[in-house]
PDB file of N, CA and C in Angstrom:
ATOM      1  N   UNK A   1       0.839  -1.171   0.000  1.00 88.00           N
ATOM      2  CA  UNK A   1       0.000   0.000   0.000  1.00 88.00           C
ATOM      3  C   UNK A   1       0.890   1.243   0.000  1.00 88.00           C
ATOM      4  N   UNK A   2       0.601   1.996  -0.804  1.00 91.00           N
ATOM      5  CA  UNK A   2       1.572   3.512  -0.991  1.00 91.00           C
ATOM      6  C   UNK A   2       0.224   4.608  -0.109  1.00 91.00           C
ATOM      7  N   UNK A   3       1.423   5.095   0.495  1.00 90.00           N
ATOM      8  CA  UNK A   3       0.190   6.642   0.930  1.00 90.00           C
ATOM      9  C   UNK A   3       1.568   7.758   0.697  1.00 90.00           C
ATOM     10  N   UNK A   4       0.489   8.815   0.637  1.00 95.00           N
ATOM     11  CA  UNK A   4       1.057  10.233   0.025  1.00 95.00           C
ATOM     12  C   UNK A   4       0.360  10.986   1.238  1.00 95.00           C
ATOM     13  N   UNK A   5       1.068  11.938   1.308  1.00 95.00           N
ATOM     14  CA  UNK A   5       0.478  13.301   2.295  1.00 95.00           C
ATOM     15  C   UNK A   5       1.527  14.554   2.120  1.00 95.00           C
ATOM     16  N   UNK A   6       0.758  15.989   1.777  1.00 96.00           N
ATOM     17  CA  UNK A   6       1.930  16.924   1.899  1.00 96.00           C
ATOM     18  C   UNK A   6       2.303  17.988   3.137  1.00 96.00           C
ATOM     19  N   UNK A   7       2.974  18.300   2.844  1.00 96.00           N
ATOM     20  CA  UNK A   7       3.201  18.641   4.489  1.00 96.00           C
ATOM     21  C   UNK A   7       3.111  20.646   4.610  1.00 96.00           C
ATOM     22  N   UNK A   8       3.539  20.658   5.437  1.00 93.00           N
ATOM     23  CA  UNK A   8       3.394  22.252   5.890  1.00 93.00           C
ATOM     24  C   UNK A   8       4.596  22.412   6.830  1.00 93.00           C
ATOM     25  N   UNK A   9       6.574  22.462   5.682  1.00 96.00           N
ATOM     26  CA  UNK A   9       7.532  22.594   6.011  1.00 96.00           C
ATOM     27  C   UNK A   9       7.854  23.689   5.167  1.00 96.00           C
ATOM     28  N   UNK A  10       9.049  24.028   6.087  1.00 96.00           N
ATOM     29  CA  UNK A  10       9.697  25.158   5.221  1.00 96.00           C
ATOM     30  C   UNK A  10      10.770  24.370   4.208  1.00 96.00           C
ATOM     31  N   UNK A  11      10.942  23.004   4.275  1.00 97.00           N
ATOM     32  CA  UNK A  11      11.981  21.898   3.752  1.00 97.00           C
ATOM     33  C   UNK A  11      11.400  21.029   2.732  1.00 97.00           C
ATOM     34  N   UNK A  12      10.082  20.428   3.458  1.00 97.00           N
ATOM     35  CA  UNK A  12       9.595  19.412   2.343  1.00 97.00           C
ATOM     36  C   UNK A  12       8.542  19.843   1.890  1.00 97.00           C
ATOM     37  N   UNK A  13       8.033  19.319   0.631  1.00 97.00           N
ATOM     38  CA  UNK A  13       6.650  19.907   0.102  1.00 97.00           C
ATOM     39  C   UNK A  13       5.720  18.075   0.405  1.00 97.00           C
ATOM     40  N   UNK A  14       6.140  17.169   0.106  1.00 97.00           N
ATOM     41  CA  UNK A  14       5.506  16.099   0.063  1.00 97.00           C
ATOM     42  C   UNK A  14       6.270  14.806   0.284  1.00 97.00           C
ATOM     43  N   UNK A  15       5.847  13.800   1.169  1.00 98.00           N
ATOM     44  CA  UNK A  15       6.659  12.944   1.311  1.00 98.00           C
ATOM     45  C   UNK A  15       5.159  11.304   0.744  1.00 98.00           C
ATOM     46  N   UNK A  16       5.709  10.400   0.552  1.00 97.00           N
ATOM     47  CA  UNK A  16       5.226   9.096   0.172  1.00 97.00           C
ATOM     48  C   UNK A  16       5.970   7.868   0.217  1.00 97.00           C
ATOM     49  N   UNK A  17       5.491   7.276   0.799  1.00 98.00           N
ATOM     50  CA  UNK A  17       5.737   6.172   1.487  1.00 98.00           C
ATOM     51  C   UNK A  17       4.962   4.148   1.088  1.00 98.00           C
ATOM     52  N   UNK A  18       5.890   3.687   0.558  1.00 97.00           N
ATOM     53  CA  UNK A  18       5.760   2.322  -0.130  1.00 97.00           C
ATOM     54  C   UNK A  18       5.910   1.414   0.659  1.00 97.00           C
ATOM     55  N   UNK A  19       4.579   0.375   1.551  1.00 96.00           N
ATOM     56  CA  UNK A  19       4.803  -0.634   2.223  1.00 96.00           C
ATOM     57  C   UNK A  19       5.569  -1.828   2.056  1.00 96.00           C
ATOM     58  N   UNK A  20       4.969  -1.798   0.573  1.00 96.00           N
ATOM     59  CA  UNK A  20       5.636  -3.333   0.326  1.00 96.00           C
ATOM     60  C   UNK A  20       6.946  -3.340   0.037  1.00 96.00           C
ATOM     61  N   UNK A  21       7.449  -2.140  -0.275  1.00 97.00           N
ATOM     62  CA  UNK A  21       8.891  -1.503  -1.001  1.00 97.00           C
ATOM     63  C   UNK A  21      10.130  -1.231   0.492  1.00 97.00           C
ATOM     64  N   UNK A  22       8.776  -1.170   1.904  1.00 96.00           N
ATOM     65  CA  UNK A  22       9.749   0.091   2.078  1.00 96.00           C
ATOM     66  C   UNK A  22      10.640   1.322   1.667  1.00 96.00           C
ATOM     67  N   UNK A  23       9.734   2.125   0.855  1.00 97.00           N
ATOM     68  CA  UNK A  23      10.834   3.506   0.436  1.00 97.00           C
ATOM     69  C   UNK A  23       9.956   4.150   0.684  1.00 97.00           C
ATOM     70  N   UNK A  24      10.400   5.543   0.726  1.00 98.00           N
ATOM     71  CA  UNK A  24      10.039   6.715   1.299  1.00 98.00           C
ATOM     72  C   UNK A  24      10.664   7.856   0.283  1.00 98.00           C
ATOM     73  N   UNK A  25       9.583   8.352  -0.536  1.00 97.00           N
ATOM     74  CA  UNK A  25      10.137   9.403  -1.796  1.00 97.00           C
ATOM     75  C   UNK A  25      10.109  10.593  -0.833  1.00 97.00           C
ATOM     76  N   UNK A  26      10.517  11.255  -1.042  1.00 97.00           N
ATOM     77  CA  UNK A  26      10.318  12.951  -0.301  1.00 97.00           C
ATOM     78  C   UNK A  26      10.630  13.971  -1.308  1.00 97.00           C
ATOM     79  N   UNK A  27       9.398  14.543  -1.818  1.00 96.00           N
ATOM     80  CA  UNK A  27       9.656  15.883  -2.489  1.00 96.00           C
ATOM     81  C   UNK A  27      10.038  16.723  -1.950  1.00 96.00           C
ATOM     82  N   UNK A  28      11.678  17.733  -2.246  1.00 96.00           N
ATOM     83  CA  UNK A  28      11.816  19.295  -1.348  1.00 96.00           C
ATOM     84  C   UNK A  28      11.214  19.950  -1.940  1.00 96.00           C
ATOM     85  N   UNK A  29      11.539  21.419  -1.384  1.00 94.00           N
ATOM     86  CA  UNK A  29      10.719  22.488  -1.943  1.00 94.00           C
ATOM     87  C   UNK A  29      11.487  23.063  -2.922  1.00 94.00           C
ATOM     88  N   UNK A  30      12.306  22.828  -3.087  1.00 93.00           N
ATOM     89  CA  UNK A  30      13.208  23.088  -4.551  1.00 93.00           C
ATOM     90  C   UNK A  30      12.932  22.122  -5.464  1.00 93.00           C
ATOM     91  N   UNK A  31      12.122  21.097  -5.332  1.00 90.00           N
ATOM     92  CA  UNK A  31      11.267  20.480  -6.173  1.00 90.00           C
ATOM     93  C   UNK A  31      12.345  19.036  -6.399  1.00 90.00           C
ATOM     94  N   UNK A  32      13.804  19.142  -6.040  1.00 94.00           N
ATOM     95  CA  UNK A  32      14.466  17.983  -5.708  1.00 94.00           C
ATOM     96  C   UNK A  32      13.805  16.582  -5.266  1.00 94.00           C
ATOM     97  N   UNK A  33      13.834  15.374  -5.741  1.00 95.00           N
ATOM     98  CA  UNK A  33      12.867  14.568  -4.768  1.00 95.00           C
ATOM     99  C   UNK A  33      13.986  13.170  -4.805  1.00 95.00           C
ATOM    100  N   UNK A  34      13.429  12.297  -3.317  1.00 97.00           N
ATOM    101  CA  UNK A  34      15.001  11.809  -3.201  1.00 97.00           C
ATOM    102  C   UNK A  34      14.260  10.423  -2.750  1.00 97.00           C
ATOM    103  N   UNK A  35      14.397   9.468  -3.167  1.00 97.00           N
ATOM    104  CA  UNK A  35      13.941   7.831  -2.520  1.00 97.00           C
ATOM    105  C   UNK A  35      14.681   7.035  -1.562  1.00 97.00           C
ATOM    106  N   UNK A  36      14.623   7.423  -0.635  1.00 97.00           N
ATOM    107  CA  UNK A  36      15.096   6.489   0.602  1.00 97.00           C
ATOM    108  C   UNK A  36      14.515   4.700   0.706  1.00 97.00           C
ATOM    109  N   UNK A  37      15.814   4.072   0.856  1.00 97.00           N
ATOM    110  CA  UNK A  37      15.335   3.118   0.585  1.00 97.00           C
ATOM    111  C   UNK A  37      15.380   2.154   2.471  1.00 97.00           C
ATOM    112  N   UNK A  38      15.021   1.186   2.564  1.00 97.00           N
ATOM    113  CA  UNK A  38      14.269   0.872   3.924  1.00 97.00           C
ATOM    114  C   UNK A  38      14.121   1.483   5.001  1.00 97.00           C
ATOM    115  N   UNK A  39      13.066   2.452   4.738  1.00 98.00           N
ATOM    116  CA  UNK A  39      12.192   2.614   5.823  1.00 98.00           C
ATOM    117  C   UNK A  39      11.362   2.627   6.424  1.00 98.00           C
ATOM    118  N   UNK A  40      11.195   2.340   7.365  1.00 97.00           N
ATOM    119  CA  UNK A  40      10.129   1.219   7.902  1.00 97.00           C
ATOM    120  C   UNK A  40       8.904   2.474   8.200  1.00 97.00           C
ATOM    121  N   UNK A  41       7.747   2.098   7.898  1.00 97.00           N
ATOM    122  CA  UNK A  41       6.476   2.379   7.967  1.00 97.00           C
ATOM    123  C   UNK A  41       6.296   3.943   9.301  1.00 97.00           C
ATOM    124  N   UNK A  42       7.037   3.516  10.032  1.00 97.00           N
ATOM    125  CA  UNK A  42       6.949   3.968  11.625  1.00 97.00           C
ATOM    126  C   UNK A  42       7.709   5.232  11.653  1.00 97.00           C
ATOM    127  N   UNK A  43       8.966   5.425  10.658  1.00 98.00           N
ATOM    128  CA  UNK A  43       9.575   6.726  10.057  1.00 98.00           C
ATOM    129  C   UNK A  43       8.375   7.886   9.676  1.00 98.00           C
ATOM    130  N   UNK A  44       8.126   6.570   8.288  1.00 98.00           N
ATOM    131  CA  UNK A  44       6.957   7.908   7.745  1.00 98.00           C
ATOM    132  C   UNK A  44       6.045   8.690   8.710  1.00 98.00           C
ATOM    133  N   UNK A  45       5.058   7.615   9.397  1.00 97.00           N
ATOM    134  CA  UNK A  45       4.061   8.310  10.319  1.00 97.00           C
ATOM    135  C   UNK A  45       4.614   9.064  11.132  1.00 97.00           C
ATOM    136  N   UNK A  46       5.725   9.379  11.773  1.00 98.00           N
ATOM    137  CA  UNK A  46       6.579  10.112  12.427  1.00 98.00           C
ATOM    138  C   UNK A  46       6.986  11.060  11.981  1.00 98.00           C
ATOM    139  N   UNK A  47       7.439  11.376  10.531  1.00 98.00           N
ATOM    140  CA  UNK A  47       7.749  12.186  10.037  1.00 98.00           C
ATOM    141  C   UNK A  47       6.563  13.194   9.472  1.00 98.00           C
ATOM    142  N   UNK A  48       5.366  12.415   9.376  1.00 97.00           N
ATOM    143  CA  UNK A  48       4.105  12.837   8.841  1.00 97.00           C
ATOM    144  C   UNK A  48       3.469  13.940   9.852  1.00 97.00           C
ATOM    145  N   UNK A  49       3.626  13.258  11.527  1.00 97.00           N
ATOM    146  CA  UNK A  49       3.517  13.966  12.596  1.00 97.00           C
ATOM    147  C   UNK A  49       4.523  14.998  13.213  1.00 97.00           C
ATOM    148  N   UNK A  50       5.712  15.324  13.009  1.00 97.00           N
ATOM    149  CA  UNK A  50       6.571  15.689  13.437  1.00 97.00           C
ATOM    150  C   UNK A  50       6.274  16.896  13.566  1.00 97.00           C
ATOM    151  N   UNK A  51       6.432  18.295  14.889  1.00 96.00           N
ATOM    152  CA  UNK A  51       6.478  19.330  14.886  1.00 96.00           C
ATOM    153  C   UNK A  51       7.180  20.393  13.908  1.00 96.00           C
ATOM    154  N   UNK A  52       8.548  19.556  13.111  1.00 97.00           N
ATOM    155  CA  UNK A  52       9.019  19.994  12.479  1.00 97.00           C
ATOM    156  C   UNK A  52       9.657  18.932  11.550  1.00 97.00           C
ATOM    157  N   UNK A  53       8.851  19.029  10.146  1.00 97.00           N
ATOM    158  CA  UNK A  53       9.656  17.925   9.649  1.00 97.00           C
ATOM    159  C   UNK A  53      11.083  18.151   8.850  1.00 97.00           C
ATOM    160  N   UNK A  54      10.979  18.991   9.191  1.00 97.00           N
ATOM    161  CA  UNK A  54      13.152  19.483   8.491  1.00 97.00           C
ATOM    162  C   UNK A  54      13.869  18.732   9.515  1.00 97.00           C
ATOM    163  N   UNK A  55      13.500  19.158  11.020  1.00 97.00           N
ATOM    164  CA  UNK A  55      14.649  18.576  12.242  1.00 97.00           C
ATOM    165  C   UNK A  55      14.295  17.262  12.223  1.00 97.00           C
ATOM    166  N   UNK A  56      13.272  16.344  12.014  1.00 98.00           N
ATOM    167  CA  UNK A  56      12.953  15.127  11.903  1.00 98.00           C
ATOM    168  C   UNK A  56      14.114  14.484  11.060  1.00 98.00           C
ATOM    169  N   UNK A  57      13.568  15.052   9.669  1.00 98.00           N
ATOM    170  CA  UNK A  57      14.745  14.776   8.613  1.00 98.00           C
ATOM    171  C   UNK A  57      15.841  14.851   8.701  1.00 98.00           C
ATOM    172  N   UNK A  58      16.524  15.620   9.319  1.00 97.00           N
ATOM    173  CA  UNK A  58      17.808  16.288   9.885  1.00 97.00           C
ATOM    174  C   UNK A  58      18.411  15.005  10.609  1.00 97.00           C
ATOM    175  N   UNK A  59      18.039  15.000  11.492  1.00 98.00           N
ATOM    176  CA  UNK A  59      17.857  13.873  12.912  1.00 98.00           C
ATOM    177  C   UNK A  59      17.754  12.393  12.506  1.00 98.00           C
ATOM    178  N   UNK A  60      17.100  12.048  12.140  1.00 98.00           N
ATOM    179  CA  UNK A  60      16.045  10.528  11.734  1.00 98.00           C
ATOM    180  C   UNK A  60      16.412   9.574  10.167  1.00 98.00           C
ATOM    181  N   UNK A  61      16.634  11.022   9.385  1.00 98.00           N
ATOM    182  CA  UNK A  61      16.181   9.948   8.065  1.00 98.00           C
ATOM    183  C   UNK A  61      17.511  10.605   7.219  1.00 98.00           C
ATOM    184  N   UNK A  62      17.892  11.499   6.894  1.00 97.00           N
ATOM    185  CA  UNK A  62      19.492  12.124   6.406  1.00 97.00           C
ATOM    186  C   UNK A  62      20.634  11.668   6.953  1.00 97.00           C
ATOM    187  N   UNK A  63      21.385  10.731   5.846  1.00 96.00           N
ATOM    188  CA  UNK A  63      22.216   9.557   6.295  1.00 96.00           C
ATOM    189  C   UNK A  63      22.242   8.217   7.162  1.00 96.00           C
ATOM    190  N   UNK A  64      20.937   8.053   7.347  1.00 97.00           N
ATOM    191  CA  UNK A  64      20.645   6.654   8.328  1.00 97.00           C
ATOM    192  C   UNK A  64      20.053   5.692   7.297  1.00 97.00           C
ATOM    193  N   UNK A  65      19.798   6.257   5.553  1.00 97.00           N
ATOM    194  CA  UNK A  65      19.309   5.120   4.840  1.00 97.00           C
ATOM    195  C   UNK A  65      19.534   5.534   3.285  1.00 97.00           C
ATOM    196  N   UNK A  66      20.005   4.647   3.091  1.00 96.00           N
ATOM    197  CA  UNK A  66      20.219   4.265   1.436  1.00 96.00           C
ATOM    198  C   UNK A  66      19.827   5.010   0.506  1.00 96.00           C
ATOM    199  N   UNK A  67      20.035   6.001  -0.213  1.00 96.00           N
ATOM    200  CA  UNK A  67      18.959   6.882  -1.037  1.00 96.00           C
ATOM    201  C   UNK A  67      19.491   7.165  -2.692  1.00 96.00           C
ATOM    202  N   UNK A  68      18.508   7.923  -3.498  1.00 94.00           N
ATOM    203  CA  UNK A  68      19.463   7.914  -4.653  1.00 94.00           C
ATOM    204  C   UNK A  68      18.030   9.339  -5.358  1.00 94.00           C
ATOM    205  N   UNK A  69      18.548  10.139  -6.093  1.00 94.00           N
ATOM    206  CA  UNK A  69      17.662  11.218  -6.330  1.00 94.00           C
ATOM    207  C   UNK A  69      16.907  10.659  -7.746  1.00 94.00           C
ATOM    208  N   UNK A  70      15.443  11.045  -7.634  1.00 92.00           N
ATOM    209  CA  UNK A  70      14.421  10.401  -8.543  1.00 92.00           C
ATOM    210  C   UNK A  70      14.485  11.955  -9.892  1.00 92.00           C
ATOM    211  N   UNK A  71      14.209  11.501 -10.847  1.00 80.00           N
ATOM    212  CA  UNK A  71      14.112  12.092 -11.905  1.00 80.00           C
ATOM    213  C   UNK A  71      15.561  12.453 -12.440  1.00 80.00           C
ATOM    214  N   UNK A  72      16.419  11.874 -12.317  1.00 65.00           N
ATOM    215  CA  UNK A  72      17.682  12.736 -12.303  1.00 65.00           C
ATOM    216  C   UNK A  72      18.682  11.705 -13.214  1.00 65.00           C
ATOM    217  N   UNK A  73      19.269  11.318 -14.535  1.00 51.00           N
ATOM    218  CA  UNK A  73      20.068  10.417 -14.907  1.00 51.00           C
ATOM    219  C   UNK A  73      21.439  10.199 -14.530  1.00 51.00           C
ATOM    220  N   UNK A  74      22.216   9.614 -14.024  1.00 47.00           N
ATOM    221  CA  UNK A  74      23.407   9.628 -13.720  1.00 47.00           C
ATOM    222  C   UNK A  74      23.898   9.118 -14.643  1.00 47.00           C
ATOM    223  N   UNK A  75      25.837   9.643 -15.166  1.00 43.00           N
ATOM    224  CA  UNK A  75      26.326   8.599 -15.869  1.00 43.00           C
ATOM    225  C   UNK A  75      27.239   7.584 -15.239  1.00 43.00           C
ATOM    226  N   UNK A  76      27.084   6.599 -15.531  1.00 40.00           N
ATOM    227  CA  UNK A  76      28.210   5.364 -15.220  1.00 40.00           C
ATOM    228  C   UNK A  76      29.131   5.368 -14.537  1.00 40.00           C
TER     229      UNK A  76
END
């Protein structure tokens, strides 16, 4: 099950979250969007709730998991 929700940060515009995948896309507000790969369900809702989801991100999910930027081609 995928759920989407957008947020009300000065950092992220939208984050979405893949059960069966575990990943976690996060749109910034520079329109950058970045796929974190295993994170567990309990991130998202946390991050969904967070007083602030920049320091969440900051704290929690920036460098603690696997990621690679979506829309973007790399070469070899």
């Amino acid at each position: 099950m995928e759920r989407a929700r957008r947020l009300d940060s000065a950092l992220i515009e939208r984050i979405r979250h893949d059960d069966e995948a575990d990943t976690l896309a996060i749109r910034f507000r520079n329109r950058r969007e970045y796929l974190y790969e295993q994170v567990p369900r309990a991130i998202y809702d946390a991050l969904a709730k967070a007083p602030s989801a920049g320091s969440f991100f900051n704290e929690r999910i920036k460098g603690h998991f696997p990621c690679h930027r979506l829309g973007k081609r790399y070469a070899p």
